Coordinates of C-alpha atoms and ligand atoms in Angstrom, one line a residue:
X48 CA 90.4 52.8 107.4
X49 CA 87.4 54.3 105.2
X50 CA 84.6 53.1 103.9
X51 CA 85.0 52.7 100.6
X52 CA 81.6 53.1 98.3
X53 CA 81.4 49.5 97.4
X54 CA 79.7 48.7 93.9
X55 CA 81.8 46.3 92.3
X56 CA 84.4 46.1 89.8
X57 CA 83.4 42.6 89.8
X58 CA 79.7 42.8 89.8
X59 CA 77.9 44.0 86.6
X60 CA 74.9 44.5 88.9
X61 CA 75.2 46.5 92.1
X62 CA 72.6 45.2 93.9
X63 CA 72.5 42.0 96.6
X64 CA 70.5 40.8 98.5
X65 CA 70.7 39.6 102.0
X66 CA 71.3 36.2 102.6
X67 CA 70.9 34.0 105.8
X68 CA 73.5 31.6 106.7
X69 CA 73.6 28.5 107.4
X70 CA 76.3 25.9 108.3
X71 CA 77.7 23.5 105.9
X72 CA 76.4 20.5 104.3
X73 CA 73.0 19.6 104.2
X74 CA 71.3 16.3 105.2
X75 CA 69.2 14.3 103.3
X76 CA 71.2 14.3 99.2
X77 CA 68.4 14.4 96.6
X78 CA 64.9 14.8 97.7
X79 CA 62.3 12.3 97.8
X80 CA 59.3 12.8 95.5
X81 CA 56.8 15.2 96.3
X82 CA 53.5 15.6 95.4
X83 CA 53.8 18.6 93.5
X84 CA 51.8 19.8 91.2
X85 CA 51.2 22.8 89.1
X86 CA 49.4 23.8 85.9
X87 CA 51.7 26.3 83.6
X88 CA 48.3 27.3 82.3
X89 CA 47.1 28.7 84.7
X90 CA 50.1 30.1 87.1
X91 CA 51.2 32.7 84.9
X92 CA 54.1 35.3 85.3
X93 CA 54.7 37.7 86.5
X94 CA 53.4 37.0 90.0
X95 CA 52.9 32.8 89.4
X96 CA 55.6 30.7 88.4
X97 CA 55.1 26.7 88.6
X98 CA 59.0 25.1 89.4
X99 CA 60.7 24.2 86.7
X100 CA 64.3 23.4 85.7
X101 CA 64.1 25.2 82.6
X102 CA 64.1 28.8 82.3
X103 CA 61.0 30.9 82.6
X104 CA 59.5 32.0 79.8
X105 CA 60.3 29.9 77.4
X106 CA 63.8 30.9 77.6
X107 CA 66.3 28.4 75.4
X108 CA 69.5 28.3 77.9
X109 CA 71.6 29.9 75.3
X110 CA 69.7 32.8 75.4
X111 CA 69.2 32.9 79.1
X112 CA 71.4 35.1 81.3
X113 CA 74.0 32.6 84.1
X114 CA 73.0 34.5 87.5
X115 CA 75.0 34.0 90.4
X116 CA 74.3 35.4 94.0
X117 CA 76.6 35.7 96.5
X118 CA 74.9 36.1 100.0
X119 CA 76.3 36.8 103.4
X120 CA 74.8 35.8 106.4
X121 CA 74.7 37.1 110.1
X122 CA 75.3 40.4 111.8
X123 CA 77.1 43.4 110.1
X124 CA 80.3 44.3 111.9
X125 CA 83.2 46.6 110.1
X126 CA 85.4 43.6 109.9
X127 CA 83.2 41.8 108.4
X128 CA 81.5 44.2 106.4
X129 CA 85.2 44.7 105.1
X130 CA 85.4 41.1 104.2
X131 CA 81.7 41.0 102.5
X132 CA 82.8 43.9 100.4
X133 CA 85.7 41.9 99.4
X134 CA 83.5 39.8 97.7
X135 CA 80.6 41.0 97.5
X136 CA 76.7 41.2 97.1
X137 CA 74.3 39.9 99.1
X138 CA 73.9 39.7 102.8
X139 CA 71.1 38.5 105.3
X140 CA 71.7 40.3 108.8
X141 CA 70.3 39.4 111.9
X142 CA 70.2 42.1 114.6
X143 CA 72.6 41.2 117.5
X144 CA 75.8 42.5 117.1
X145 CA 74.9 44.6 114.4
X146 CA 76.0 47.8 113.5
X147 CA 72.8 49.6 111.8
X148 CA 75.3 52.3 110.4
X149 CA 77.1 49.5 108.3
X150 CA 73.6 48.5 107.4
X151 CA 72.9 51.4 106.0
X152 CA 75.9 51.9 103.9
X153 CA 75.8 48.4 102.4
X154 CA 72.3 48.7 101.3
X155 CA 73.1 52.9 100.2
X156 CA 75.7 51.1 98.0
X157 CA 73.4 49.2 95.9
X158 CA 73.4 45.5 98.0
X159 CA 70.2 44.0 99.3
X160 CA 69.8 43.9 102.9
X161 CA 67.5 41.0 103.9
X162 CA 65.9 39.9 107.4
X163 CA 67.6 36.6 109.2
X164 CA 65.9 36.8 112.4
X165 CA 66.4 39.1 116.1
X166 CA 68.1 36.3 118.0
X167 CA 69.2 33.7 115.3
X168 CA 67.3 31.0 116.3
X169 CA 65.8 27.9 114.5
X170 CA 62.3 28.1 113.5
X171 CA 61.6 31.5 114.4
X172 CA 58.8 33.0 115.7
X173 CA 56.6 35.7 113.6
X174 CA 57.6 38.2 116.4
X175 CA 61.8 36.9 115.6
X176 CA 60.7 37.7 112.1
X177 CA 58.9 41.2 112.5
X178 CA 61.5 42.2 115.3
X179 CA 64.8 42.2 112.8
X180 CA 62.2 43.5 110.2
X181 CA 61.7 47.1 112.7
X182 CA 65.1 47.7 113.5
X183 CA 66.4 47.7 109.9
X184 CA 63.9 49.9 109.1
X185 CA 64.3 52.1 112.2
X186 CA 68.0 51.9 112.3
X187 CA 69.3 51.1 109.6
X188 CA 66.6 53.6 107.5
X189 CA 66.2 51.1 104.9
X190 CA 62.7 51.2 103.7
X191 CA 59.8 48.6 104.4
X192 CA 59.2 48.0 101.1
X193 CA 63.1 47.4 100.0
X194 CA 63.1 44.5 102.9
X195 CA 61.8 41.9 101.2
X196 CA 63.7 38.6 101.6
X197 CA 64.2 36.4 104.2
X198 CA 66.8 33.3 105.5
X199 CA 65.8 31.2 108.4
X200 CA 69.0 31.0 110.6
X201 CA 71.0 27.8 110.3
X202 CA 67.7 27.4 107.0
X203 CA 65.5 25.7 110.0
X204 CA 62.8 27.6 108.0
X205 CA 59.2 25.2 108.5
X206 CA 55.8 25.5 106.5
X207 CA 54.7 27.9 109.6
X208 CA 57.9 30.0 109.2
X209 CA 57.0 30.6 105.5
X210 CA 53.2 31.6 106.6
X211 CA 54.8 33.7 108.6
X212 CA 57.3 35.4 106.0
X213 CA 53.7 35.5 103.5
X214 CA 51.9 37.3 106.5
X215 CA 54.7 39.6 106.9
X216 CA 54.8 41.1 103.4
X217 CA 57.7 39.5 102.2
X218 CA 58.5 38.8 98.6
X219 CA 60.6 35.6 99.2
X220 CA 62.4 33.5 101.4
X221 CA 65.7 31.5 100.4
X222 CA 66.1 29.1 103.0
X223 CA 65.5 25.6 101.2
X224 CA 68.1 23.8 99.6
X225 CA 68.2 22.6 96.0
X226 CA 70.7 19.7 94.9
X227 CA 70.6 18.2 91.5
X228 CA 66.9 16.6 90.8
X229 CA 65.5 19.7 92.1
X230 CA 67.3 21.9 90.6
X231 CA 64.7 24.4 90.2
X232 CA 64.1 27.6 89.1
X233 CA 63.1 30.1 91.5
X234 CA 59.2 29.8 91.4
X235 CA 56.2 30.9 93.4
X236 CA 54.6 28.3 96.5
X237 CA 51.0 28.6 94.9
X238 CA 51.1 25.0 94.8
X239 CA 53.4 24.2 97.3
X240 CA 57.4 23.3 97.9
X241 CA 58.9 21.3 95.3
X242 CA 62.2 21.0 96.4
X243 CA 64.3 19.9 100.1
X244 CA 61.2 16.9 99.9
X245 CA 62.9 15.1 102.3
X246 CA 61.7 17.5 105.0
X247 CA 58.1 16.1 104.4
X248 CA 57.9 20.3 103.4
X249 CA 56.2 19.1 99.7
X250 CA 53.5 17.5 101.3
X251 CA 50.1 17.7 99.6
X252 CA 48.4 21.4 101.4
X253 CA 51.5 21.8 103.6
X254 CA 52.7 25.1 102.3
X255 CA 49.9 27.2 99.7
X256 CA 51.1 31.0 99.7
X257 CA 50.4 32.4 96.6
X258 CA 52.8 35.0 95.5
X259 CA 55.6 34.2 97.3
X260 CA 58.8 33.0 95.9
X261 CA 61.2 30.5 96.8
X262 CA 65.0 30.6 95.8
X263 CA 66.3 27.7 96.7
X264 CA 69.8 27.7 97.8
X265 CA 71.6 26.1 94.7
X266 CA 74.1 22.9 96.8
X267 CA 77.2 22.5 95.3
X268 CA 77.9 18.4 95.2
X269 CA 81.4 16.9 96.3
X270 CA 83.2 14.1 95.3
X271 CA 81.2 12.6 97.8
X272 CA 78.0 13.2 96.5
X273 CA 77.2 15.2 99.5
X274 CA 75.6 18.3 99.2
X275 CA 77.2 21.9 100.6
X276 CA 75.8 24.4 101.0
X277 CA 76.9 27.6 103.4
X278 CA 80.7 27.8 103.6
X279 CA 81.6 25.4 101.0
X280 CA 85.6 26.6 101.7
X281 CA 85.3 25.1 105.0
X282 CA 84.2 21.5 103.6
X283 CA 87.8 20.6 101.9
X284 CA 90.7 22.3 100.5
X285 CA 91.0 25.6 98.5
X286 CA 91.8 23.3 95.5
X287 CA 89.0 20.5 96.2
X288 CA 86.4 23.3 96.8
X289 CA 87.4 24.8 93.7
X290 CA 87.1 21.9 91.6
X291 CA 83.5 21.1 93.4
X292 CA 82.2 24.4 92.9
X293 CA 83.5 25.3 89.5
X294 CA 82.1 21.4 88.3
X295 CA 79.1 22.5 90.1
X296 CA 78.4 25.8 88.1
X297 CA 79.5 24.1 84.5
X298 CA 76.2 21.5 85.5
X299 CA 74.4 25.1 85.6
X300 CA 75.8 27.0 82.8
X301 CA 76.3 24.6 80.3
X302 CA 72.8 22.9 81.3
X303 CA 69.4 24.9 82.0
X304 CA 70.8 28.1 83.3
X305 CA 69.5 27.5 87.1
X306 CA 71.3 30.8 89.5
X307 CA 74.5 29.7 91.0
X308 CA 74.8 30.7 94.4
X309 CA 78.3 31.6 96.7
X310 CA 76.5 31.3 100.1
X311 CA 78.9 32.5 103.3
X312 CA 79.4 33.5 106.6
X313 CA 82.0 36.6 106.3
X314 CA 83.1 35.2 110.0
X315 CA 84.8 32.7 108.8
X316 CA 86.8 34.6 106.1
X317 CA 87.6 37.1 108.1
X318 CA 90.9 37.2 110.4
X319 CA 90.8 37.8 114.0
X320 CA 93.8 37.6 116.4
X321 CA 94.0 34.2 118.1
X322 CA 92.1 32.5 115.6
X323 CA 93.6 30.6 112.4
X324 CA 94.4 32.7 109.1
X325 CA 91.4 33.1 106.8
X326 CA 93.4 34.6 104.2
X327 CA 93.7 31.2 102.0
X328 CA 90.0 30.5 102.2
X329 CA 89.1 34.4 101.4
X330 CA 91.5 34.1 98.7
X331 CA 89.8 31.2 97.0
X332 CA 86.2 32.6 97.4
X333 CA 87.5 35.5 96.1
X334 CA 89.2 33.7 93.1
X335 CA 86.3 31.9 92.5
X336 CA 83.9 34.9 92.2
X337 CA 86.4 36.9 89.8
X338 CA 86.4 34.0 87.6
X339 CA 83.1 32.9 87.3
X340 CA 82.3 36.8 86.2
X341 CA 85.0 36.4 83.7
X342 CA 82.9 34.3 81.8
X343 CA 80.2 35.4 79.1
X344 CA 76.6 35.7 80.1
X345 CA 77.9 35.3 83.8
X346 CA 75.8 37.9 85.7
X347 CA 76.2 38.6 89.7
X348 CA 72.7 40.1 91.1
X349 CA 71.1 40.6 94.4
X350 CA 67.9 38.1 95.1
X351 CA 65.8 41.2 94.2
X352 CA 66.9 41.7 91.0
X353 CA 66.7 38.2 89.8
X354 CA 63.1 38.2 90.9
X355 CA 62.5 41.2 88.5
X356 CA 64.2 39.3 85.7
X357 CA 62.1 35.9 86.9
X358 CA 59.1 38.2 86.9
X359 CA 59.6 39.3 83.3
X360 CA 62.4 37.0 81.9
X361 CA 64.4 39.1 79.2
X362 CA 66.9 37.7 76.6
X363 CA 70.5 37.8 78.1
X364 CA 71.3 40.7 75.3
X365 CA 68.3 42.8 76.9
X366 CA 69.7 42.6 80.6
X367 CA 72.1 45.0 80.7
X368 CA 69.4 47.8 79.9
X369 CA 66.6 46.8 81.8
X370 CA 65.9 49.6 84.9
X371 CA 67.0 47.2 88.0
X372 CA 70.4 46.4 86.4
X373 CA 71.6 50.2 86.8
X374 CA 73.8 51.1 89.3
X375 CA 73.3 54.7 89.8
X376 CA 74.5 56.1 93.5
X377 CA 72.8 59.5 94.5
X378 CA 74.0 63.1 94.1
X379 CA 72.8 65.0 96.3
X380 CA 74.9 67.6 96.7
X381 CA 75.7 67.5 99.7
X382 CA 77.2 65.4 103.1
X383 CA 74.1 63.8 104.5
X384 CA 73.9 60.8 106.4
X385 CA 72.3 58.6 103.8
X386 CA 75.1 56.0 104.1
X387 CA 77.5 57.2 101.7
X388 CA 79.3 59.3 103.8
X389 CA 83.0 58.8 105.6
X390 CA 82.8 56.2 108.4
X391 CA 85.9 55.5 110.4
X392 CA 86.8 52.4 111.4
X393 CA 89.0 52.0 114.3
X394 CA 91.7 49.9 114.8
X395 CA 89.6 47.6 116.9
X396 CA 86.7 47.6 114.5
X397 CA 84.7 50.4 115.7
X398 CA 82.5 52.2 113.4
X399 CA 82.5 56.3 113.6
X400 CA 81.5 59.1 111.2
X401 CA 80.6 62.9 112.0
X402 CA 77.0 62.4 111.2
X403 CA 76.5 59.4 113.2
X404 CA 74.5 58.7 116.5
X405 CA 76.3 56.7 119.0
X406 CA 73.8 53.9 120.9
X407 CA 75.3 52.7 123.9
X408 CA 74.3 50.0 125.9
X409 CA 75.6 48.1 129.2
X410 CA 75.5 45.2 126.4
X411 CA 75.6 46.6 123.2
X412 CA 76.9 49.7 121.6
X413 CA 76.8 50.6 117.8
X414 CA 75.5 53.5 115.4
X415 CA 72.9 55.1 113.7
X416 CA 71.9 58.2 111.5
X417 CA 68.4 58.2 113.0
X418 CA 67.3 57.9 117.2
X419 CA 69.1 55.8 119.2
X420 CA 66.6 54.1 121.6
X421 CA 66.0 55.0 124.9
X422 CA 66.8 51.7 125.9
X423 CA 68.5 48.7 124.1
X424 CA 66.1 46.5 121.3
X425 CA 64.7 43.4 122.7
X426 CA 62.7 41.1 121.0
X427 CA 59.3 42.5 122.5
X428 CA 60.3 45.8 122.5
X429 CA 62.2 46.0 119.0
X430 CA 61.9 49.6 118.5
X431 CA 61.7 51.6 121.8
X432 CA 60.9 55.2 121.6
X433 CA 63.7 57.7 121.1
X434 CA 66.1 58.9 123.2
X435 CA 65.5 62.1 121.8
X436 CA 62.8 64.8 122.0
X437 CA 61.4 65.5 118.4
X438 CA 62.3 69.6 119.4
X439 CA 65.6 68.4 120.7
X440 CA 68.0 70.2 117.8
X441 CA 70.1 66.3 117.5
X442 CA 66.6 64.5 116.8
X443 CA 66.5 62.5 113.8
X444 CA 63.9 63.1 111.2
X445 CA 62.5 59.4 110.3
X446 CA 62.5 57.9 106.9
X447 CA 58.8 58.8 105.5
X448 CA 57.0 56.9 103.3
X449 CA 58.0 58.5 100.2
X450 CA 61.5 59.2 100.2
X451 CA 64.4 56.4 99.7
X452 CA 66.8 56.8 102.7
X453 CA 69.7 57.8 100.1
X454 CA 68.1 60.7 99.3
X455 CA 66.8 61.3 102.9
X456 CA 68.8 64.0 105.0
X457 CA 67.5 62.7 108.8
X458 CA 69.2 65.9 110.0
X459 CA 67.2 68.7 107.9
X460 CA 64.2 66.4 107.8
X461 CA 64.2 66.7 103.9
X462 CA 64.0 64.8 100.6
X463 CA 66.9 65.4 98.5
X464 CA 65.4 63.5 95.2
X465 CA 63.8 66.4 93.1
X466 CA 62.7 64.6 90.5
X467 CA 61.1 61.4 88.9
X468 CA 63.8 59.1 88.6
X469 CA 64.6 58.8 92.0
X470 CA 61.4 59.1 93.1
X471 CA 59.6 56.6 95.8
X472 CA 57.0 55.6 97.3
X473 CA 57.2 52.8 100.1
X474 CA 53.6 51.0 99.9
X475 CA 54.9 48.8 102.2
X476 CA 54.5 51.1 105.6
X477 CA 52.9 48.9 108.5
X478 CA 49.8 51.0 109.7
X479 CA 50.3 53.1 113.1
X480 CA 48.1 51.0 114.5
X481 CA 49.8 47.7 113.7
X482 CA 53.4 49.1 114.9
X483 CA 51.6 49.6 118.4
X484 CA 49.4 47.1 118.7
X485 CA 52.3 45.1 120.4
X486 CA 51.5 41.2 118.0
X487 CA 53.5 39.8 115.0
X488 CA 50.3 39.3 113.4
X489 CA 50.8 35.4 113.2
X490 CA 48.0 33.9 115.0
X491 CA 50.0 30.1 114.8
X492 CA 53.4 31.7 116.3
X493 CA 54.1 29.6 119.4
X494 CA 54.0 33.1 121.6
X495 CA 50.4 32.2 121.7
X496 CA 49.7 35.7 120.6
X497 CA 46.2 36.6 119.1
X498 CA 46.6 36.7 114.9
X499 CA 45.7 40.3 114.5
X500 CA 46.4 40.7 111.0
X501 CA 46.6 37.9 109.4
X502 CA 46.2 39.4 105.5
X503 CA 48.3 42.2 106.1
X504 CA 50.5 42.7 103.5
X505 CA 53.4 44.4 105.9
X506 CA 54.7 42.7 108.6
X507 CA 52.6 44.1 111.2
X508 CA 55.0 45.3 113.7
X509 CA 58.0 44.8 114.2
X510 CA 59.5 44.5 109.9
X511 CA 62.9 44.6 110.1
X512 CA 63.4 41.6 108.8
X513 CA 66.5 41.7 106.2
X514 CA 69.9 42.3 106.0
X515 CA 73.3 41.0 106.8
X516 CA 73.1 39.9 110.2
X517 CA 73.9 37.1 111.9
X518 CA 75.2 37.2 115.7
X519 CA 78.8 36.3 115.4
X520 CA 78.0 33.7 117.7
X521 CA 74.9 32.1 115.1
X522 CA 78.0 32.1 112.9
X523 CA 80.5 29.9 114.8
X524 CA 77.8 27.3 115.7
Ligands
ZN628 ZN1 72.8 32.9 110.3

């Protein structure tokens, strides 16, 4: 089949973000109380924001655009990159079993692409963290400073793991869960986590990173009263679910506004020979999505563009023209391997295109528009050198710092973007000297490294962090 340019009929926005995945309900119900604390008179938009359960800015809900994110979690494979783009919007990729090709053309179409970890393990290290962080960047060209969330795999995210994220440049992590007394707003952690309490995470001193947000992963309650979270379809029936989630959003949109969030694992929805038929769930996922953007004020974003609007809250009636709610693919006049280009997918679910490089490994094998390694990714070695000589005539030319990779032809080694709308400039470029000096830059990461940069604004080394993935396997646990 090809690869169809995504954006979505359903979607007003283009844009998603990555999501990390999680499994199922959550433990613990409502949280217990925290001691948080936080003076509106002094944390001040756009970069503090005290939790709250009404809308920033002094917003009345009426007024107040409904978002709703839908986030996919875990690595990005053509099946279920085909399933995500079903749906749509937002996906949080971890790096095994990912193809960065697919990467690339889900975030050249507009999504978010978001860091979930190298291995998809619980409480990750900073090295996990920067790891992912590299290889999107290297392989997947997406820029450091478009890589800005992060989900802890299976949301085992600690106060360490979100000192981590801070240290590593990141804008925000949404790993914390939010049921119905804290129902918050995203917000910044300048005073601390005021929702999932029952971790002990709200504890007076625990967390203080100023300028980073949390979005809390909005539950959607059962008739039980139990919170669910990732995979909601799999908790009940199509019609149960339906009724849970759709009770679930009316608290939301006929109350204070808070996002909605459709949080899944494409896996699951996705059908594989030998394993039951997905179609049912897909369908009611898919059902669900088309009629929750049926509705007035009902707005699907990535995580990145609801930050903007939390950053500078706009009427709902001023949304559609603000800058980040356009949805403008590049012309650039010609076939370059920027992600929008033909990819093939065979029968089996292999990814190929004309323009792409193709990484083989005893243990892995996918694709690439830049260098494929010299040797396969590890977690200490994220980003080995190139396979490639830079004179060889196949070498990839690099993203630089101040083109976006959807105007970047790797093969010419030129900018296609020839004027100021489509200009960039990535601020966010870990120094030469951080991407060799072989630490995460997290002097508490149990590795025991050294902290060699611990107010860096950029991850220091590895960055891949975002996107889709999750290892298929992360998935099924
Ligand atoms: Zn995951």
């Amino acid at each position: 089949m090809k690869f169809l340019s995504i954006t979505t009929a359903i979607i007003a926005a283009c844009l998603v973000a990555p999501a990390i995945a999680q499994e199922g309900a959550v433990p613990g119900g409502t949280s217990s109380a925290s001691s948080y604390s936080c003076d509106p008179n002094t944390c001040k938009l756009p970069n503090c924001l005290c939790a709250s359960t009404s809308p920033p800015g002094g917003l009345q809900p009426k007024d107040t655009p409904q978002f709703v994110v839908v986030t996919f979690d875990d690595s990005v494979q053509a099946k279920l990159l085909e399933t995500a783009n079903d749906m749509l919007n937002v996906k949080y990729v971890s790096m095994e079993y990912t193809d960065f090709s697919l990467v690339q053309q889900w975030y050249a179409n507009g999504h978010e692409v978001a860091d979930h970890t190298f291995t998809h393990v619980g409480s990750p290290s900073a090295q996990e963290i920067a790891a992912a962080k590299s290889m999107l960047h290297e392989y997947g060209g997406i820029p450091y400073g478009k890589l800005k969330g992060f989900r802890a795999p299976f949301l085992n995210y600690t106060a360490e793991t979100l000192s981590n994220i801070q240290q590593q440049g990141f804008q925000y992590d949404t790993s914390s869960t939010a049921t119905v007394d804290d129902c918050f707003w995203p917000y910044t952690l300048d005073n601390g986590m005021a929702n999932d309490c029952w971790t002990g995470i709200c504890a007076a001193g625990k967390v203080k990173l100023p300028g980073v947000w949390e979005l809390p992963m909005y539950a959607v309650m059962d008739n039980a009263n139990t919170p669910q979270l990732m995979d909601v379809y799999l908790a009940g029936s199509v019609a149960d679910v339906t009724t849970w989630s759709n009770n679930n959003f009316q608290r939301h949109y006929t109350g204070n506004r808070q996002p909605f969030g459709i949080y899944v694992h494409p896996t699951h929805l996705t059908n594989y020979p030998g394993t039951p038929d997905a179609s049912a769930l897909k369908k009611g996922v898919v059902d669900l999505i088309q009629s929750l953007a049926g509705k007035p004020d009902v707005w699907f974003v990535t995580n990145q563009q609801l930050l903007q609007w939390m950053q500078n809250p706009v009427p709902n009636s001023q949304l559609a023209s603000q800058p980040y709610m356009q949805c403008n693919l590049p012309n650039t006049g010609k076939e370059i391997c920027n992600g929008l280009e033909n990819i093939t997918i065979s029968a089996d679910g292999v990814a190929s295109g004309s323009l792409l490089q193709n990484c083989n490994f005893n243990t892995t094998n996918w694709h690439t528009c830049y260098n494929c390694p010299s040797a396969a990714p590890t977690l200490e070695t994220p980003v080995p050198s190139a396979l490639l000589q830079s004179n060889d005539p196949n070498y990839r030319k690099p993203v630089p710092d101040n083109c976006d990779s959807i105007w970047w032809d790797p093969i010419a080694g030129q900018c296609l973007c020839t004027n100021s709308t489509c200009a960039y400039k990535d601020t966010a470029v870990p120094t030469a000297n951080n991407k060799t000096n072989g630490t995460s830059g997290n002097g508490t990461s149990p590795d025991g490294k050294p902290n060699s940069a611990a107010n860096a604004m950029v991850p220091v080394y590895g960055v891949l962090i975002t996107s889709i993935v999750a290892g298929l396997t992360g998935l099924l646990l």
